[in-house]
XYZ file of N, CA and C in Angstrom:
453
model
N -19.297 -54.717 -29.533
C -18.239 -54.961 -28.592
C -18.254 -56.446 -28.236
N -17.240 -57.269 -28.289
C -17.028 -58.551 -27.973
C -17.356 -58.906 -26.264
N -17.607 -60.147 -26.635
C -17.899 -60.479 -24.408
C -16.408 -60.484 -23.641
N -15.741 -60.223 -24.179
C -13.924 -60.291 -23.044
C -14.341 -58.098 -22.982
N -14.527 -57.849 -23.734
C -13.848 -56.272 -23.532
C -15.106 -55.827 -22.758
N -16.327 -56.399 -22.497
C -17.676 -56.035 -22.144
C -17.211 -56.551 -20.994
N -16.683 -57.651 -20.269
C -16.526 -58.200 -19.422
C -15.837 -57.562 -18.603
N -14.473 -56.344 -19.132
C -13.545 -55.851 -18.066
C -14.261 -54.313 -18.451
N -15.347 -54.201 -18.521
C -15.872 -52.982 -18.434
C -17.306 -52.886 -17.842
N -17.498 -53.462 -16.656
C -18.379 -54.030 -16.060
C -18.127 -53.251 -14.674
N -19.131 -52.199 -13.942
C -18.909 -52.094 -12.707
C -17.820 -52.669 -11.762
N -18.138 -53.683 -11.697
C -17.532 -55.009 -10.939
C -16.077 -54.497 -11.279
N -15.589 -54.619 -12.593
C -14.535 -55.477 -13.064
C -13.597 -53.341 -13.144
N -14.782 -52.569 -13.021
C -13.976 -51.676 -13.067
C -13.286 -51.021 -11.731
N -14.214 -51.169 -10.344
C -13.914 -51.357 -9.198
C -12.617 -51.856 -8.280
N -12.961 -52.851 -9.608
C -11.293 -54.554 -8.978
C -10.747 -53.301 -9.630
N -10.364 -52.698 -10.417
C -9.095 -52.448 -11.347
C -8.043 -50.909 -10.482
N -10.076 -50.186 -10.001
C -9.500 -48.745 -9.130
C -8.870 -49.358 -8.090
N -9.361 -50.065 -7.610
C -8.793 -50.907 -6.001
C -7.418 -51.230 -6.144
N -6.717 -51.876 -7.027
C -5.720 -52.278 -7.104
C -4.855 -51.157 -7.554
N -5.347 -50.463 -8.744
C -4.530 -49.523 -8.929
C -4.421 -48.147 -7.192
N -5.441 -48.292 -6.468
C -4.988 -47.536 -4.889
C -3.699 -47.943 -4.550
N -4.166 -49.369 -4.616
C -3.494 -50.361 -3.509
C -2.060 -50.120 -3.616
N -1.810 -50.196 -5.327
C -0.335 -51.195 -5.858
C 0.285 -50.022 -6.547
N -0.284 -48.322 -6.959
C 0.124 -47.023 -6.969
C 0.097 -46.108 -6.809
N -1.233 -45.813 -6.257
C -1.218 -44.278 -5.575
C -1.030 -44.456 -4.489
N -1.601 -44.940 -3.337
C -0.945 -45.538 -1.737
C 0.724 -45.013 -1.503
N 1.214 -46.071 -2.368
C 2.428 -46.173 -2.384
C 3.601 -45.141 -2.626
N 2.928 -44.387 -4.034
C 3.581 -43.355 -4.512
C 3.303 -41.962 -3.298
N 1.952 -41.734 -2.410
C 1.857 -40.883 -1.677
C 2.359 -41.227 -0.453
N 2.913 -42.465 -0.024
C 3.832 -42.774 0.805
C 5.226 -42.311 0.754
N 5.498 -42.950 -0.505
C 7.105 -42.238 -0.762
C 6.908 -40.873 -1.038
N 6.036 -39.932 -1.468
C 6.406 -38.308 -1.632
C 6.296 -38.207 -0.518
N 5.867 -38.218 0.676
C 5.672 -38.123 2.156
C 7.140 -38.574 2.810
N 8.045 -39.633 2.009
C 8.916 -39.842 2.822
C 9.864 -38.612 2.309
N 9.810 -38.437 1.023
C 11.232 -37.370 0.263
C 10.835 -36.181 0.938
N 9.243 -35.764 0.675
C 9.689 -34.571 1.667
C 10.312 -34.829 3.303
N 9.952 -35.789 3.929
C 10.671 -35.795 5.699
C 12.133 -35.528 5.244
N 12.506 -36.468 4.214
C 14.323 -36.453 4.233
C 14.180 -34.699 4.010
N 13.730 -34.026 3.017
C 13.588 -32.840 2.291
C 13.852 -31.887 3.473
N 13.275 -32.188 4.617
C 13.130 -31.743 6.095
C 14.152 -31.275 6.688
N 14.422 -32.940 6.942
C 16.015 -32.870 7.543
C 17.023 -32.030 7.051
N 17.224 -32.044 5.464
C 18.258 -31.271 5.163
C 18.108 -29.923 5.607
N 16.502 -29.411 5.232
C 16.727 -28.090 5.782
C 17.168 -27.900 7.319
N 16.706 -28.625 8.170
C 16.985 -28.428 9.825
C 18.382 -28.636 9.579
N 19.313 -29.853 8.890
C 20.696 -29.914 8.874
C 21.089 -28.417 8.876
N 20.717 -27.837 7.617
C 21.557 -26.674 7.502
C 21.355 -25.687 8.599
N 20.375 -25.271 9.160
C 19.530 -24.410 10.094
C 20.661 -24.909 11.671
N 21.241 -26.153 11.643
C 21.908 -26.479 12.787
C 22.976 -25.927 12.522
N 23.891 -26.299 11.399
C 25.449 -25.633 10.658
C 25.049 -24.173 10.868
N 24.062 -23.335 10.275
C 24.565 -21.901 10.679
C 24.474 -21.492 12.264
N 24.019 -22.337 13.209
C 23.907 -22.058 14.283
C 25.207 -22.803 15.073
N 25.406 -23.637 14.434
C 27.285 -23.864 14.870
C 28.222 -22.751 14.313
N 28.285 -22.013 12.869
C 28.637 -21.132 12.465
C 28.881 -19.621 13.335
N 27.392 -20.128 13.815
C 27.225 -18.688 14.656
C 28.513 -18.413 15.939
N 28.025 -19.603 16.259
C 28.756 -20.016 17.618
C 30.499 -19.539 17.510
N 30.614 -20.307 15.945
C 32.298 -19.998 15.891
C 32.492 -19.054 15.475
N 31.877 -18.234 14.995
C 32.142 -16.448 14.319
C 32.313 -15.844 15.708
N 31.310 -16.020 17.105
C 31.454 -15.270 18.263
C 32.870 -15.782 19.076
N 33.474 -17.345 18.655
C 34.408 -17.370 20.081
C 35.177 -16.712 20.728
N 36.202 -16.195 19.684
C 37.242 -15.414 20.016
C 38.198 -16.168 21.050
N 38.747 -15.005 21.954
C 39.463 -15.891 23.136
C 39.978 -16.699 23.426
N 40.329 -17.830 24.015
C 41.494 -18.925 24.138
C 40.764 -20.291 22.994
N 39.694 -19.490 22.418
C 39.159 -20.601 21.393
C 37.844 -21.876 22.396
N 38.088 -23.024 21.913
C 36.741 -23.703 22.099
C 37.141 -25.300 22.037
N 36.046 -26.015 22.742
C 36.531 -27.768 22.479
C 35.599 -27.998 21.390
N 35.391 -28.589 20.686
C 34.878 -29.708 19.696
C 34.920 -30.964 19.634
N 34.046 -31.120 18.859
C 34.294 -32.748 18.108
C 34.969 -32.518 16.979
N 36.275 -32.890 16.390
C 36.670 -32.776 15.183
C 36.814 -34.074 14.682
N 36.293 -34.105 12.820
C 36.276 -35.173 12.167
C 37.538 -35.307 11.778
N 38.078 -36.582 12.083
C 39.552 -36.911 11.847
C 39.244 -38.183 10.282
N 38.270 -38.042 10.134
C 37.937 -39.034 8.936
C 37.310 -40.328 9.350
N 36.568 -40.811 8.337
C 36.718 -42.377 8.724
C 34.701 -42.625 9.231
N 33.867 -41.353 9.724
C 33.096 -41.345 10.410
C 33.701 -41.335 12.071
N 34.800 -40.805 12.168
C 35.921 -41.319 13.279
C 35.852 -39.217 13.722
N 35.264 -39.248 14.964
C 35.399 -37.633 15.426
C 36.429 -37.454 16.720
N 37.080 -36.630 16.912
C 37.952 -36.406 18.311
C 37.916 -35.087 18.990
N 37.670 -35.420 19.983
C 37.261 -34.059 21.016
C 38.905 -33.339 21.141
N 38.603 -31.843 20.535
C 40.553 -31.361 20.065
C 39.708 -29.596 20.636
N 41.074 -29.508 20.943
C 41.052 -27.931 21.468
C 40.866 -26.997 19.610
N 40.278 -25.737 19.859
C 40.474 -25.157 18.348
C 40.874 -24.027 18.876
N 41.789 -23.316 18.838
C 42.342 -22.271 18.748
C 42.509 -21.274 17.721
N 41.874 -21.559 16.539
C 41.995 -20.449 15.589
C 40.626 -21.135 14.484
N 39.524 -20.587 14.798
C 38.601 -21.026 14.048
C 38.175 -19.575 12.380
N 39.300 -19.115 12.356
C 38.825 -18.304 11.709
C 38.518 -18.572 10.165
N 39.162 -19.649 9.963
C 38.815 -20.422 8.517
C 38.356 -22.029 8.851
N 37.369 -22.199 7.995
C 37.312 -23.896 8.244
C 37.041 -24.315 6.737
N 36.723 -25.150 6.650
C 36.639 -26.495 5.802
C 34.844 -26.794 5.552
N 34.726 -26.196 4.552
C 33.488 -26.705 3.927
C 33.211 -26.896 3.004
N 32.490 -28.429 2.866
C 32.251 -30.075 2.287
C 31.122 -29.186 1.126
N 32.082 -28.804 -0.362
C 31.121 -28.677 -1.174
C 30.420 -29.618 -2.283
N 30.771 -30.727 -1.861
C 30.504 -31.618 -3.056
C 31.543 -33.147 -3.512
N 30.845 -33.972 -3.871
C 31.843 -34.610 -4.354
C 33.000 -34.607 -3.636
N 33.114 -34.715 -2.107
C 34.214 -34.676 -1.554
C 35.560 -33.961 -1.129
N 34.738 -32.889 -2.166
C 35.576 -31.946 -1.892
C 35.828 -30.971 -0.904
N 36.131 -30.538 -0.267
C 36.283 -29.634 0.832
C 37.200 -27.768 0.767
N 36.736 -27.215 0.483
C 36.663 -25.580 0.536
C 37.141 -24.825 1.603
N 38.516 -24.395 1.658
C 38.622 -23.246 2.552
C 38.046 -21.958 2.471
N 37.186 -21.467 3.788
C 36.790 -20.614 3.682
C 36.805 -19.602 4.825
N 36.352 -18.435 5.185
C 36.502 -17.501 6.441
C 35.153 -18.205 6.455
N 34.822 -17.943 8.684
C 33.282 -18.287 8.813
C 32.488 -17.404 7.802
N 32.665 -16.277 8.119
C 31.251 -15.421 7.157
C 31.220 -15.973 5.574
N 32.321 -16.428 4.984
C 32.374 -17.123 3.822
C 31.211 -18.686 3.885
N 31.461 -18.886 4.576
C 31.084 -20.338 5.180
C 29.480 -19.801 5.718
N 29.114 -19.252 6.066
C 27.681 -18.731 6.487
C 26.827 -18.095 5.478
N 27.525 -17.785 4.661
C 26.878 -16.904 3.472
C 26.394 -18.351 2.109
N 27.854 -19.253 2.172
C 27.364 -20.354 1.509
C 26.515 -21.299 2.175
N 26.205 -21.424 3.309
C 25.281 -22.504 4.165
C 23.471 -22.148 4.419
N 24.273 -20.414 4.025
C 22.834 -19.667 3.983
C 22.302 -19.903 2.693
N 22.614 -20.363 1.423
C 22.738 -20.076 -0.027
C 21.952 -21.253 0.069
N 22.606 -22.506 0.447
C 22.341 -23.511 0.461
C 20.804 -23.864 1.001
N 20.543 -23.506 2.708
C 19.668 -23.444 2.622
C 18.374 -23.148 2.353
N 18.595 -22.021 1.791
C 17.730 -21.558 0.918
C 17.156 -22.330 0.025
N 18.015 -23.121 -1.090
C 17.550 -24.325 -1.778
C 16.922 -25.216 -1.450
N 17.332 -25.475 -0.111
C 16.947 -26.997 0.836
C 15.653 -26.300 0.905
N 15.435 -25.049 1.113
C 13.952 -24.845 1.618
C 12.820 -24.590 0.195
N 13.257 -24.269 -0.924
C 12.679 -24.265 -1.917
C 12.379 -25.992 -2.463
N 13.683 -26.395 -2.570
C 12.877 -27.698 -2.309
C 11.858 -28.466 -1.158
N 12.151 -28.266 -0.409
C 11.067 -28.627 0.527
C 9.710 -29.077 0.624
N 9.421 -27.340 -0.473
C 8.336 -26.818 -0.571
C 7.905 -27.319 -1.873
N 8.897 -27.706 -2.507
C 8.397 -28.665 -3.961
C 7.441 -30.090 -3.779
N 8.857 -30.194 -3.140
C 8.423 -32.290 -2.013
C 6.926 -32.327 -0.975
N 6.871 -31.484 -0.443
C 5.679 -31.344 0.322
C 4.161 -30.799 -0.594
N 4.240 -30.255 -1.573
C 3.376 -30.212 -2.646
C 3.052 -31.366 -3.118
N 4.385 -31.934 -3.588
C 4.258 -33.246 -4.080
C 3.575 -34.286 -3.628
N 4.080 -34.122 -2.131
C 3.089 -35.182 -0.925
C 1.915 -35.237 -0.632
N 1.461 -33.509 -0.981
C 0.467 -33.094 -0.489
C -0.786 -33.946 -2.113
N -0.213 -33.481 -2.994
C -1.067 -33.619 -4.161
C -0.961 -35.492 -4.608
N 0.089 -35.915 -4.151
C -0.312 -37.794 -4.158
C -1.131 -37.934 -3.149
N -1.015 -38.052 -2.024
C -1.786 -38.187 -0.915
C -3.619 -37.442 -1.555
N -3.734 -37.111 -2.310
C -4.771 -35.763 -2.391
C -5.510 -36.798 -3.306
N -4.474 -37.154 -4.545
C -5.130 -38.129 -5.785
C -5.504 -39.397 -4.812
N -4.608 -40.422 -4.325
C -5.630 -41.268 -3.917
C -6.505 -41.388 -2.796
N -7.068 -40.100 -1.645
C -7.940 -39.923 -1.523
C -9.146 -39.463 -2.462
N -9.042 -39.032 -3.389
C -9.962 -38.839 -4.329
C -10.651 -40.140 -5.219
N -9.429 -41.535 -5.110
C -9.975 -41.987 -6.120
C -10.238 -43.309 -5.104
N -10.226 -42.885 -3.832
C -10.602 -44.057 -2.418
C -12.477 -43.503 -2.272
N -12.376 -42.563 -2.217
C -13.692 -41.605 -2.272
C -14.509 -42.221 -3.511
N -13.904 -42.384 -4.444
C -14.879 -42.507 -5.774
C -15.277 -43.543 -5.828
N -13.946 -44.571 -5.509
C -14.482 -46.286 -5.004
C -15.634 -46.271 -4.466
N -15.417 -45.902 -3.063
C -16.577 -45.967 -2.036
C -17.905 -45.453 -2.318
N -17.678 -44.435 -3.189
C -19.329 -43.974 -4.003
C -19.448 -45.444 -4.786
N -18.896 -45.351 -5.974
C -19.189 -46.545 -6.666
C -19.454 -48.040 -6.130
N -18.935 -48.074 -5.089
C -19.848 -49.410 -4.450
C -20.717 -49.416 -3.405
N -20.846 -47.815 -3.231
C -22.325 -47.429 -2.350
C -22.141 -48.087 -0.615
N -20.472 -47.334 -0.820
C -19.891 -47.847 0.659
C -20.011 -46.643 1.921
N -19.690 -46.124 2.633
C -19.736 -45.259 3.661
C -18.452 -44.764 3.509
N -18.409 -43.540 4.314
C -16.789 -43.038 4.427
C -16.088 -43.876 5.063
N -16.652 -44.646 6.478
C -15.961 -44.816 7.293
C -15.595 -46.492 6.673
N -16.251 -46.966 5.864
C -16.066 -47.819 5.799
C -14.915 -48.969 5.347
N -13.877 -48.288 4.110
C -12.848 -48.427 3.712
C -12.261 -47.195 3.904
């Protein structure tokens, strides 16, 4: 073996290499699976809020209800609703779906369902980056005969 390839295979030189590789990709990468699952989160609570607005408008009945209605734009207006028995739900690509509420609850239920299977993908995910570079922060710290607490 030549002195350059003996040289980056040296305790020392293999140490520098785990360290950086913590530092500059596993760190990082178990940071971001930690962030996709939070977003992963939200969507599910998003939906978990929609069927509980759903709920709300399947029970009104009666002279109806105030809202916030989206007039476009990110632009909402507080409007009387008097007939909530069909609404408008955003399937994609901008598109928007007439549907009866129970139509609309059955797809929000569908939906979340997904949101929650993913979830549970993303949080694995988080769980098992986060998992690798504690394992290979651990191995450092053996290999340079450091303490837990120490790095």
């Amino acid at each position: 073996m030549d002195d350059k390839r003996m040289a980056t295979t040296t305790p020392d030189a293999l140490a520098r290499r785990a360290a950086t590789t913590l530092r500059t990709r596993l760190e990082p990468a178990a940071r971001l699976a930690r962030q996709v699952a939070d977003e992963a989160k939200e969507d599910v609570d998003a939906w978990d809020e929609l069927l509980e607005k759903l709920e709300t408008i399947g029970t009104g009945g009666g002279d109806g209800f105030d809202a916030l209605v989206d007039v476009g734009g990110e632009i909402r207006a507080r409007a009387r609703v008097r007939d909530a028995s069909k609404v408008y739900v955003d399937v994609g690509l901008g598109f928007k779906a007439e549907m009866t509420v129970e139509e609309a609850r059955t797809c929000a239920t569908r939906r979340r369902e997904e949101a929650k299977k993913d979830l549970r993908s993303k949080e694995r995910e988080a769980v098992e980056a986060a998992e690798a570079a504690d394992e290979v922060r651990s191995a450092l710290r053996a290999m340079l005969g450091m303490s837990t607490d120490a790095a």
